[in-house]
């Protein structure tokens, strides 16, 4: 029989925080009173950066009633994390509360890491002398237990006490003890980067703690007959060298014939289990993206399927466009960037292409352009086989990728006619005025529901924030539910309403997500979260993992994210 806690810990140590959280929550369905599982379920989502959800879980899972000092520390840590999600001008009270909680824990239990956290929060609250005083007291009582956290605590205390060279040596010792635990490294790196910045030190100070890179791989498919084994061996050797040189620890991409399969084989040789994002079921994908390159790729594809982590999207081929492939490629890139941020490490793309722009929405050229536009770094492996010229591209596609915003207000069905008159003159007018300030491509409303589409995910997010604020300003305040998705939409004509509209699975998903969104929140699909991850730094948006949540009307369980504004500090991390 499997041990769910051991599985959670293994996933967490590998840096797969979403998977660790989902496994812990699934285990809690059978063991609801298991304090260790409740703690890990909350800690993993906190380490992934979803502070709001972690705070909700901390109380919902009754962790605030536990006497274990490690669990009490999590409560203090969540208040600290919440503080850093706020603008600097208003975070002071939260920092002070978290510092006080850590100081109490330190006095009661004498653990150095409690004292270090109290000192760090004093520093970040503007009291550098007070922080140094506490740090010196921690160092006077510190005894090295020989593990990672003991060395990391000493390094942090030395830094706060102003003994920078000694802090670096202690951090090097922590790295030597860290083993494969990437989650522990990420926690220390984020904390000490803030402290180094507050002390005027370069943020690269934390790079002593080494975190492997997350790779996105993308490349061309060969044409039938392009089977030169020497050329293929050259690509494989270049992949082996790039994976080693970039210190890759995780990878995301596709599983098409050619470069994708060669990359996956190289990653497996290096002991890395990649995640392949398929737009549809494996059989359809095989027929669309493997067999056309020649039958010799099919058995290699089938042999790799059981050895990978597979994410299967709800996209299928559509006449005259390749958006199903484009959505899978963008999902893989977005997941790679999200994963690297959770691990607090670098993300890099390895691409094998002919240097020509893509002829459709999908393709290596499109992937490289999107990655670089987001500020990412690409490593180029030359594609050795000739390809058709650039041409004039594909014919104009009927569908186009768009963001969909779906909203709903609570208690609308209980309104009488007088209440409806007030609704149309007040809340709906406020939403319409907010919407007027944003470049929607389509807008519709029926009753209290609104449906809006945008070409740009940042515009969709800004509109959602604006409409939410407009409704919160009503008397009494209204707390709407908003859901956002991203995907291909098809222009259609509604013969009943005599109106031009858009239709597609993204519309349906957004409508099914909205009823399970908590009032006042904005829930986004993983597709939308990945688009946000592909925005350049400075976009001011963040998507926090909210868990795999059952949607309305039997649409299935989906990984959902809570959309919020990101602070400048998070953008720099």
Coordinates of C-alpha atoms in Angstrom, one line a residue:
X1 CA 0.0 0.0 0.0
X2 CA 1.4 3.4 -0.9
X3 CA 2.2 6.0 1.7
X4 CA 0.5 9.3 0.7
X5 CA 2.6 11.4 2.9
X6 CA 5.8 9.9 1.5
X7 CA 4.5 10.6 -2.0
X8 CA 3.7 14.2 -1.2
X9 CA 7.2 14.7 0.3
X10 CA 8.8 13.2 -2.7
X11 CA 6.9 15.4 -5.1
X12 CA 7.6 18.5 -2.9
X13 CA 11.3 17.8 -2.8
X14 CA 11.4 17.5 -6.6
X15 CA 9.8 21.0 -6.8
X16 CA 6.5 19.7 -8.2
X17 CA 4.5 21.7 -5.7
X18 CA 1.1 21.6 -7.6
X19 CA 1.3 17.8 -7.8
X20 CA 2.3 17.6 -4.2
X21 CA -0.6 19.8 -3.1
X22 CA -3.1 17.8 -5.2
X23 CA -1.9 14.5 -3.8
X24 CA -2.2 15.8 -0.2
X25 CA -5.7 17.1 -0.8
X26 CA -6.7 13.8 -2.4
X27 CA -5.3 11.8 0.6
X28 CA -7.2 14.1 3.0
X29 CA -10.5 12.8 1.5
X30 CA -9.6 9.5 3.2
X31 CA -7.6 10.8 6.2
X32 CA -9.3 14.2 7.1
X33 CA -7.7 14.3 10.6
X34 CA -4.1 13.6 9.5
X35 CA -2.3 16.8 10.8
X36 CA 0.8 16.0 8.7
X37 CA -1.2 15.8 5.5
X38 CA -3.2 19.0 6.4
X39 CA 0.1 20.8 7.0
X40 CA 1.8 19.6 3.7
X41 CA -1.3 20.5 1.7
X42 CA -1.1 24.0 3.0
X43 CA 2.7 24.3 3.0
X44 CA 3.1 23.2 -0.6
X45 CA 0.6 25.7 -2.0
X46 CA 2.2 28.4 0.2
X47 CA 5.6 27.5 -1.3
X48 CA 4.1 27.8 -4.8
X49 CA 3.2 31.4 -4.0
X50 CA -0.5 31.0 -3.6
X51 CA -0.6 32.9 -0.3
X52 CA -4.3 33.7 -0.3
X53 CA -5.3 30.1 -0.8
X54 CA -2.8 28.9 1.7
X55 CA -4.3 31.3 4.4
X56 CA -7.7 30.0 3.5
X57 CA -6.6 26.4 3.9
X58 CA -4.7 27.2 7.1
X59 CA -8.0 28.1 8.8
X60 CA -10.3 25.7 6.8
X61 CA -8.1 22.7 7.7
X62 CA -8.0 23.8 11.4
X63 CA -4.3 24.2 11.5
X64 CA -4.7 27.3 13.6
X65 CA -5.8 24.9 16.4
X66 CA -2.7 22.8 16.3
X67 CA 0.0 23.2 19.0
X68 CA 2.9 22.0 16.9
X69 CA 5.4 24.9 16.6
X70 CA 6.2 24.0 13.0
X71 CA 2.5 24.4 12.1
X72 CA 2.3 27.7 14.2
X73 CA 5.3 28.9 12.2
X74 CA 3.4 28.4 9.0
X75 CA 0.8 30.8 10.2
X76 CA 3.4 33.4 10.8
X77 CA 5.0 32.7 7.4
X78 CA 1.7 33.2 5.6
X79 CA 1.2 36.6 7.2
X80 CA 4.7 37.5 6.1
X81 CA 4.0 36.3 2.6
X82 CA 0.8 38.2 2.5
X83 CA 2.6 41.4 3.5
X84 CA 4.9 41.1 0.5
X85 CA 1.9 40.9 -1.8
X86 CA 0.9 44.4 -0.6
X87 CA 2.3 47.7 -1.8
X88 CA 5.4 48.7 0.3
X89 CA 3.5 51.6 1.8
X90 CA 0.9 49.5 3.5
X91 CA 2.7 46.3 4.5
X92 CA 4.2 47.5 7.7
X93 CA 1.4 46.2 10.1
X94 CA 1.5 42.8 8.6
X95 CA 5.3 42.6 8.8
X96 CA 5.1 43.7 12.5
X97 CA 2.5 41.0 13.2
X98 CA 4.5 38.3 11.6
X99 CA 7.7 39.5 13.4
X100 CA 5.8 39.4 16.7
X101 CA 4.6 35.8 16.1
X102 CA 8.1 34.6 15.2
X103 CA 9.5 36.4 18.3
X104 CA 7.0 34.6 20.6
X105 CA 7.8 31.2 19.0
X106 CA 11.6 31.9 19.5
X107 CA 11.1 32.8 23.2
X108 CA 9.0 29.7 23.8
X109 CA 10.9 27.1 21.8
X110 CA 14.4 28.6 21.3
X111 CA 14.6 27.5 17.7
X112 CA 17.1 29.7 15.8
X113 CA 15.1 29.8 12.6
X114 CA 12.2 31.4 14.6
X115 CA 14.7 34.1 15.8
X116 CA 16.1 34.6 12.3
X117 CA 12.7 35.2 10.9
X118 CA 11.9 37.7 13.6
X119 CA 15.1 39.5 12.8
X120 CA 14.5 39.4 9.1
X121 CA 11.1 40.9 9.5
X122 CA 12.5 43.7 11.7
X123 CA 15.0 44.4 8.9
X124 CA 12.4 44.4 6.2
X125 CA 10.2 46.7 8.4
X126 CA 13.0 49.2 8.5
X127 CA 14.7 48.4 11.8
X128 CA 18.2 47.2 10.7
X129 CA 19.8 47.7 14.2
X130 CA 17.0 45.7 15.9
X131 CA 17.4 43.0 13.3
X132 CA 21.2 42.8 13.8
X133 CA 20.7 42.6 17.6
X134 CA 18.3 39.6 17.3
X135 CA 20.6 38.0 14.8
X136 CA 23.6 38.2 17.1
X137 CA 21.5 36.6 19.9
X138 CA 20.6 33.8 17.5
X139 CA 24.2 33.2 16.6
X140 CA 25.2 33.1 20.3
X141 CA 22.8 30.3 20.9
X142 CA 23.2 28.5 17.6
X143 CA 24.4 24.9 17.5
X144 CA 25.0 23.2 14.2
X145 CA 22.9 20.1 13.9
X146 CA 24.6 19.0 10.6
X147 CA 21.6 19.4 8.4
X148 CA 20.6 21.9 5.6
X149 CA 18.3 24.1 7.7
X150 CA 20.9 24.5 10.5
X151 CA 23.4 25.8 8.0
X152 CA 20.8 28.0 6.2
X153 CA 19.7 29.5 9.5
X154 CA 23.4 30.3 10.4
X155 CA 23.9 31.9 7.0
X156 CA 20.8 34.1 7.3
X157 CA 21.7 35.1 10.9
X158 CA 25.3 36.1 9.8
X159 CA 23.9 38.1 6.9
X160 CA 21.5 40.0 9.2
X161 CA 24.3 40.6 11.6
X162 CA 26.4 42.2 8.8
X163 CA 29.0 39.4 8.6
X164 CA 28.6 38.9 4.8
X165 CA 31.7 36.8 4.0
X166 CA 30.9 34.4 6.8
X167 CA 27.3 34.3 5.6
X168 CA 28.4 33.3 2.1
X169 CA 30.6 30.5 3.5
X170 CA 27.6 29.2 5.6
X171 CA 25.4 29.3 2.5
X172 CA 27.9 27.2 0.6
X173 CA 27.8 24.7 3.5
X174 CA 24.0 24.7 3.2
X175 CA 24.2 24.0 -0.5
X176 CA 26.5 21.0 0.2
X177 CA 23.8 19.6 2.5
X178 CA 20.7 20.4 0.5
X179 CA 20.8 17.2 -1.6
X180 CA 17.9 17.0 -4.1
X181 CA 15.5 19.2 -2.1
X182 CA 14.8 22.1 -4.4
X183 CA 11.8 23.4 -2.4
X184 CA 14.1 24.1 0.6
X185 CA 16.5 26.0 -1.6
X186 CA 13.8 28.0 -3.2
X187 CA 12.4 29.1 0.3
X188 CA 15.9 30.2 1.5
X189 CA 16.7 32.0 -1.8
X190 CA 13.6 34.1 -1.8
X191 CA 14.0 35.1 1.9
X192 CA 17.7 35.9 1.6
X193 CA 17.3 37.8 -1.7
X194 CA 14.9 40.2 0.1
X195 CA 17.4 40.6 2.9
X196 CA 20.3 41.2 0.6
X197 CA 18.4 43.8 -1.3
X198 CA 17.5 45.6 2.0
X199 CA 21.2 45.6 3.0
X200 CA 22.2 47.0 -0.4
X201 CA 23.8 43.7 -1.6
X202 CA 23.4 42.2 -5.1
X203 CA 20.6 39.7 -5.3
X204 CA 23.0 37.2 -6.9
X205 CA 24.2 36.5 -3.4
X206 CA 21.7 33.7 -3.2
X207 CA 22.9 31.9 -6.3
X208 CA 25.3 30.0 -4.0
X209 CA 22.2 27.8 -3.6
X210 CA 22.0 26.2 -7.0
X211 CA 18.6 25.4 -8.6
X212 CA 18.6 23.4 -11.8
X213 CA 17.1 25.1 -14.9
X214 CA 13.6 24.3 -16.3
X215 CA 13.8 23.6 -20.0
X216 CA 11.3 24.3 -22.8
X217 CA 12.3 22.3 -25.9
X218 CA 10.9 22.9 -29.3
X219 CA 12.0 22.0 -32.9
X220 CA 11.1 21.0 -36.3
X221 CA 9.6 17.8 -37.6
X222 CA 11.5 16.0 -40.4
X223 CA 9.9 15.2 -43.7
X224 CA 9.5 11.6 -44.8
X225 CA 12.8 10.3 -46.1
X226 CA 14.9 12.7 -44.0
X227 CA 16.4 9.9 -42.1
X228 CA 20.1 10.4 -42.1
X229 CA 21.3 8.7 -38.9
X230 CA 24.5 10.7 -38.6
X231 CA 22.6 14.0 -38.7
X232 CA 20.2 12.7 -36.1
X233 CA 23.1 11.6 -33.9
X234 CA 24.5 15.1 -34.2
X235 CA 21.2 16.6 -32.9
X236 CA 21.2 14.1 -30.0
X237 CA 24.7 14.9 -29.1
X238 CA 24.0 18.7 -29.1
X239 CA 21.0 18.0 -26.9
X240 CA 23.1 16.0 -24.4
X241 CA 25.6 18.8 -24.2
X242 CA 22.9 21.6 -23.8
X243 CA 21.1 19.7 -21.1
X244 CA 24.4 19.2 -19.2
X245 CA 25.6 22.8 -19.8
X246 CA 22.3 24.4 -18.7
X247 CA 22.0 22.1 -15.6
X248 CA 18.5 21.1 -16.5
X249 CA 16.3 19.6 -13.8
X250 CA 12.9 19.6 -15.4
X251 CA 11.5 20.0 -18.9
X252 CA 8.3 20.8 -20.8
X253 CA 7.5 20.5 -24.5
X254 CA 5.7 18.3 -27.0
X255 CA 6.2 14.8 -28.3
X256 CA 6.1 15.3 -32.1
X257 CA 8.3 13.4 -34.5
X258 CA 11.8 14.8 -34.9
X259 CA 13.3 17.2 -32.4
X260 CA 10.6 16.7 -29.7
X261 CA 11.2 12.9 -29.6
X262 CA 15.0 13.4 -29.7
X263 CA 14.8 15.9 -26.8
X264 CA 12.7 13.6 -24.7
X265 CA 15.1 10.7 -25.3
X266 CA 18.0 12.9 -24.3
X267 CA 16.3 14.1 -21.2
X268 CA 15.5 10.5 -20.1
X269 CA 19.2 9.6 -20.7
X270 CA 20.0 12.4 -18.3
X271 CA 17.7 11.0 -15.7
X272 CA 15.1 13.7 -16.2
X273 CA 11.4 12.9 -16.6
X274 CA 9.9 15.6 -18.9
X275 CA 6.3 16.7 -19.1
X276 CA 4.9 16.4 -22.6
X277 CA 1.9 18.7 -23.4
X278 CA -0.4 17.1 -26.0
X279 CA -3.3 19.2 -27.5
X280 CA -5.6 16.1 -27.7
X281 CA -5.7 12.4 -27.1
X282 CA -2.5 10.5 -27.9
X283 CA -3.9 8.6 -30.9
X284 CA -5.1 11.8 -32.7
X285 CA -1.8 13.4 -31.9
X286 CA 0.1 10.5 -33.3
X287 CA -1.8 10.7 -36.6
X288 CA -1.4 14.5 -36.7
X289 CA 2.2 15.1 -35.4
X290 CA 4.1 11.8 -35.6
X291 CA 3.1 9.5 -38.5
X292 CA 3.4 12.3 -41.2
X293 CA 7.2 12.3 -40.6
X294 CA 7.5 8.6 -41.5
X295 CA 6.5 5.4 -39.8
X296 CA 9.9 4.9 -38.1
X297 CA 8.9 7.6 -35.6
X298 CA 5.7 5.9 -34.5
X299 CA 7.2 3.1 -32.4
X300 CA 9.6 5.5 -30.7
X301 CA 6.6 7.8 -29.9
X302 CA 4.6 4.9 -28.4
X303 CA 7.5 3.6 -26.4
X304 CA 8.0 7.1 -24.8
X305 CA 4.4 7.7 -23.8
X306 CA 4.4 5.6 -20.6
X307 CA 7.8 7.0 -19.5
X308 CA 6.7 10.7 -19.4
X309 CA 4.3 12.9 -17.5
X310 CA 1.6 13.7 -20.0
X311 CA -0.7 16.7 -19.9
X312 CA -3.6 16.3 -22.4
X313 CA -5.5 19.4 -23.4
X314 CA -9.0 19.7 -24.6
X315 CA -8.1 20.8 -28.1
X316 CA -8.6 19.0 -31.4
X317 CA -7.6 19.7 -35.0
X318 CA -9.9 22.3 -36.8
X319 CA -10.0 22.8 -40.6
X320 CA -7.5 25.4 -42.0
X321 CA -5.7 26.3 -38.7
X322 CA -3.1 24.8 -36.4
X323 CA -4.3 26.5 -33.2
X324 CA -4.7 23.2 -31.3
X325 CA -0.9 22.7 -31.7
X326 CA -0.2 26.4 -30.9
X327 CA -2.2 26.1 -27.7
X328 CA -0.2 23.1 -26.6
X329 CA 3.1 24.8 -27.4
X330 CA 2.1 27.9 -25.4
X331 CA 0.9 25.8 -22.5
X332 CA 4.3 24.0 -22.4
X333 CA 6.2 27.3 -22.4
X334 CA 3.9 28.9 -19.8
X335 CA 4.2 25.8 -17.5
X336 CA 8.0 25.9 -17.9
X337 CA 8.1 29.6 -16.8
X338 CA 5.6 29.0 -13.9
X339 CA 7.6 26.0 -12.7
X340 CA 10.9 27.9 -12.8
X341 CA 9.4 30.7 -10.7
X342 CA 8.1 28.2 -8.1
X343 CA 11.5 26.7 -7.9
X344 CA 13.1 30.1 -7.9
X345 CA 15.4 29.1 -10.7
X346 CA 16.2 29.8 -14.3
X347 CA 14.1 28.9 -17.4
X348 CA 15.7 28.3 -20.8
X349 CA 14.5 27.3 -24.2
X350 CA 16.4 24.9 -26.5
X351 CA 15.2 25.2 -30.1
X352 CA 16.2 23.5 -33.3
X353 CA 15.0 25.4 -36.3
X354 CA 15.9 27.0 -39.6
X355 CA 15.6 30.6 -38.4
X356 CA 12.5 31.3 -40.4
X357 CA 9.3 32.6 -38.8
X358 CA 6.4 30.2 -38.4
X359 CA 4.0 30.0 -41.3
X360 CA 1.0 29.5 -39.0
X361 CA 0.1 30.0 -35.3
X362 CA 2.1 27.0 -34.3
X363 CA 5.7 26.0 -35.0
X364 CA 9.2 26.5 -33.7
X365 CA 9.5 30.0 -35.1
X366 CA 6.3 31.0 -33.1
X367 CA 7.6 29.4 -30.0
X368 CA 11.0 31.1 -30.2
X369 CA 9.4 34.5 -30.9
X370 CA 7.0 34.1 -27.9
X371 CA 9.7 33.0 -25.5
X372 CA 12.0 35.8 -26.5
X373 CA 9.2 38.4 -26.3
X374 CA 8.7 37.4 -22.7
X375 CA 12.4 38.0 -22.0
X376 CA 13.4 34.4 -22.1
X377 CA 16.7 33.0 -23.3
X378 CA 16.9 30.6 -26.2
X379 CA 19.7 28.2 -27.1
X380 CA 19.8 27.4 -30.8
X381 CA 20.6 24.0 -32.2
X382 CA 20.8 24.1 -36.1
X383 CA 18.3 22.1 -38.0
X384 CA 20.2 20.0 -40.5
X385 CA 17.6 19.1 -43.0
X386 CA 16.2 21.4 -45.7
X387 CA 12.6 22.7 -45.3
X388 CA 10.2 24.3 -47.7
X389 CA 10.6 28.0 -48.2
X390 CA 8.7 30.6 -46.1
X391 CA 6.0 31.1 -48.8
X392 CA 3.0 33.2 -48.0
X393 CA 1.9 31.3 -44.9
X394 CA -1.3 29.5 -44.3
X395 CA -4.7 30.8 -45.5
X396 CA -6.5 33.1 -43.1
X397 CA -7.7 31.1 -40.2
X398 CA -11.4 31.3 -39.2
X399 CA -10.6 30.9 -35.5
X400 CA -8.4 33.1 -33.4
X401 CA -7.0 32.8 -29.8
X402 CA -8.8 35.1 -27.4
X403 CA -9.4 35.7 -23.7
X404 CA -12.9 35.1 -22.4
X405 CA -14.3 36.9 -19.3
X406 CA -17.4 35.5 -17.8
X407 CA -19.0 37.1 -14.7
X408 CA -22.0 36.7 -12.5
X409 CA -23.5 38.5 -9.5
X410 CA -24.9 36.8 -6.4
X411 CA -28.6 36.9 -5.4
X412 CA -29.9 38.3 -8.8
X413 CA -32.7 35.7 -9.0
X414 CA -34.2 36.9 -5.7
X415 CA -34.8 40.5 -7.0
X416 CA -38.3 41.8 -7.5
X417 CA -39.2 44.3 -10.3
X418 CA -38.1 47.3 -8.1
X419 CA -34.8 45.5 -7.4
X420 CA -34.3 44.8 -11.1
X421 CA -34.8 48.5 -12.0
X422 CA -32.2 49.4 -9.4
X423 CA -29.9 46.7 -10.8
X424 CA -30.0 47.9 -14.4
X425 CA -29.5 51.6 -13.3
X426 CA -26.8 50.8 -10.8
X427 CA -24.6 47.7 -10.9
X428 CA -25.0 46.8 -14.5
X429 CA -24.4 50.5 -15.5
X430 CA -21.2 50.5 -13.4
X431 CA -20.0 47.3 -15.1
X432 CA -20.8 48.8 -18.5
X433 CA -18.9 52.0 -17.7
X434 CA -15.9 49.9 -16.5
X435 CA -16.0 47.8 -19.7
X436 CA -16.0 50.9 -21.8
X437 CA -12.5 51.6 -20.6
X438 CA -11.1 48.4 -22.1
X439 CA -10.7 47.2 -25.7
X440 CA -13.2 44.3 -25.8
X441 CA -13.8 42.5 -29.1
X442 CA -17.3 41.2 -28.0
X443 CA -19.6 42.0 -25.1
X444 CA -22.9 40.4 -24.0
X445 CA -25.1 40.3 -21.0
X446 CA -28.2 38.5 -20.0
X447 CA -29.7 38.9 -16.5
X448 CA -26.8 39.3 -14.2
X449 CA -24.3 37.4 -16.4
X450 CA -21.7 39.1 -18.6
X451 CA -19.6 37.6 -21.3
X452 CA -16.7 39.5 -22.8
X453 CA -13.8 38.6 -25.2
X454 CA -10.4 40.3 -25.6
X455 CA -7.5 39.8 -28.0
X456 CA -5.1 40.5 -25.1
X457 CA -4.9 38.7 -21.7
X458 CA -3.6 41.8 -19.9
X459 CA -6.7 43.8 -21.1
X460 CA -9.0 41.0 -20.0
X461 CA -7.4 41.0 -16.5
X462 CA -7.5 44.8 -16.3
X463 CA -11.2 44.8 -17.2
X464 CA -12.0 42.1 -14.6
X465 CA -10.2 44.1 -11.9
X466 CA -12.0 47.3 -13.0
X467 CA -15.5 45.8 -13.0
X468 CA -14.8 44.2 -9.6
X469 CA -13.8 47.5 -8.2
X470 CA -16.9 49.2 -9.7
X471 CA -19.2 46.7 -8.1
X472 CA -17.4 46.8 -4.7
X473 CA -18.1 50.6 -4.7
X474 CA -21.9 50.0 -4.9
X475 CA -24.1 50.6 -1.9
X476 CA -24.2 47.9 -0.5
X477 CA -21.0 46.5 -2.0
X478 CA -21.4 43.6 -4.5
X479 CA -18.9 40.8 -4.7
X480 CA -19.0 39.2 -8.2
X481 CA -17.6 36.0 -9.4
X482 CA -15.4 36.3 -12.5
X483 CA -13.8 33.5 -14.5
X484 CA -11.3 33.9 -17.3
X485 CA -10.1 31.4 -20.0
X486 CA -8.0 31.6 -23.1
X487 CA -8.3 29.6 -26.3
X488 CA -9.4 29.5 -29.9
X489 CA -12.8 31.1 -30.7
X490 CA -14.8 30.9 -33.8
X491 CA -16.7 33.9 -35.2
X492 CA -20.4 32.8 -35.7
X493 CA -23.7 34.5 -36.5
X494 CA -26.6 34.0 -34.1
X495 CA -29.7 33.7 -36.3
X496 CA -32.0 34.1 -33.4
X497 CA -30.6 37.4 -32.1
X498 CA -29.3 38.4 -35.6
X499 CA -26.0 39.1 -34.0
X500 CA -22.3 38.3 -34.7
X501 CA -20.7 36.4 -31.8
X502 CA -17.8 34.2 -30.9
X503 CA -18.1 30.5 -29.9
X504 CA -15.7 27.8 -28.7
X505 CA -14.7 25.6 -25.8
X506 CA -13.1 28.5 -24.0
X507 CA -16.5 30.1 -23.8
X508 CA -18.0 27.0 -22.3
X509 CA -15.1 26.5 -19.8
X510 CA -15.4 30.0 -18.5
X511 CA -19.1 29.6 -18.0
X512 CA -18.5 26.3 -16.1
X513 CA -15.8 27.8 -13.9
X514 CA -17.7 30.9 -12.8
X515 CA -20.2 29.1 -10.5
X516 CA -17.3 27.5 -8.5
X517 CA -15.4 30.8 -8.1
X518 CA -15.6 32.3 -4.6
X519 CA -17.5 35.7 -4.5
X520 CA -15.1 38.6 -5.0
X521 CA -12.4 36.4 -6.7
X522 CA -11.2 36.0 -10.3
X523 CA -10.5 32.4 -11.2
X524 CA -8.5 31.6 -14.4
X525 CA -7.8 28.4 -16.3
X526 CA -4.3 27.0 -16.7
X527 CA -4.3 28.2 -20.3
X528 CA -4.8 31.8 -19.1
X529 CA -2.3 31.5 -16.3
X530 CA 0.3 30.3 -18.9
X531 CA -0.5 33.3 -21.1
X532 CA 0.2 35.5 -18.1
X533 CA 3.5 33.7 -17.5
X534 CA 4.4 34.5 -21.1
X535 CA 4.0 38.2 -20.5
X536 CA 7.1 40.3 -20.2
X537 CA 8.2 41.1 -16.6
X538 CA 6.5 44.2 -15.4
X539 CA 3.1 43.2 -16.6
X540 CA 1.9 43.4 -12.9
X541 CA -0.1 40.2 -13.0
X542 CA 0.2 36.9 -11.1
X543 CA -1.8 33.7 -11.1
X544 CA -1.7 31.6 -7.9
X545 CA -2.6 27.9 -8.1
X546 CA -6.0 27.3 -6.5
X547 CA -6.1 23.5 -6.9
X548 CA -7.9 21.0 -9.1
X549 CA -11.5 22.0 -8.7
X550 CA -14.7 20.3 -9.9
X551 CA -16.5 22.7 -12.3
X552 CA -20.3 23.2 -12.8
X553 CA -22.6 20.9 -14.8
X554 CA -20.3 17.9 -14.8
X555 CA -17.6 19.7 -16.9
X556 CA -14.9 17.9 -15.0
X557 CA -12.2 18.9 -12.6
X558 CA -9.7 21.5 -13.8
X559 CA -6.5 23.0 -12.4
X560 CA -7.6 26.6 -11.6
X561 CA -5.7 29.7 -10.6
X562 CA -6.6 32.9 -8.7
X563 CA -5.7 36.0 -10.7
X564 CA -4.3 39.0 -8.8
X565 CA -2.0 41.9 -9.3
X566 CA 1.7 41.3 -8.7
X567 CA 4.0 43.6 -6.8
X568 CA 7.3 44.9 -8.2
X569 CA 9.2 42.6 -5.8
X570 CA 7.6 39.5 -7.2
X571 CA 8.3 40.6 -10.7
X572 CA 12.0 40.9 -9.9
X573 CA 12.2 37.5 -8.2

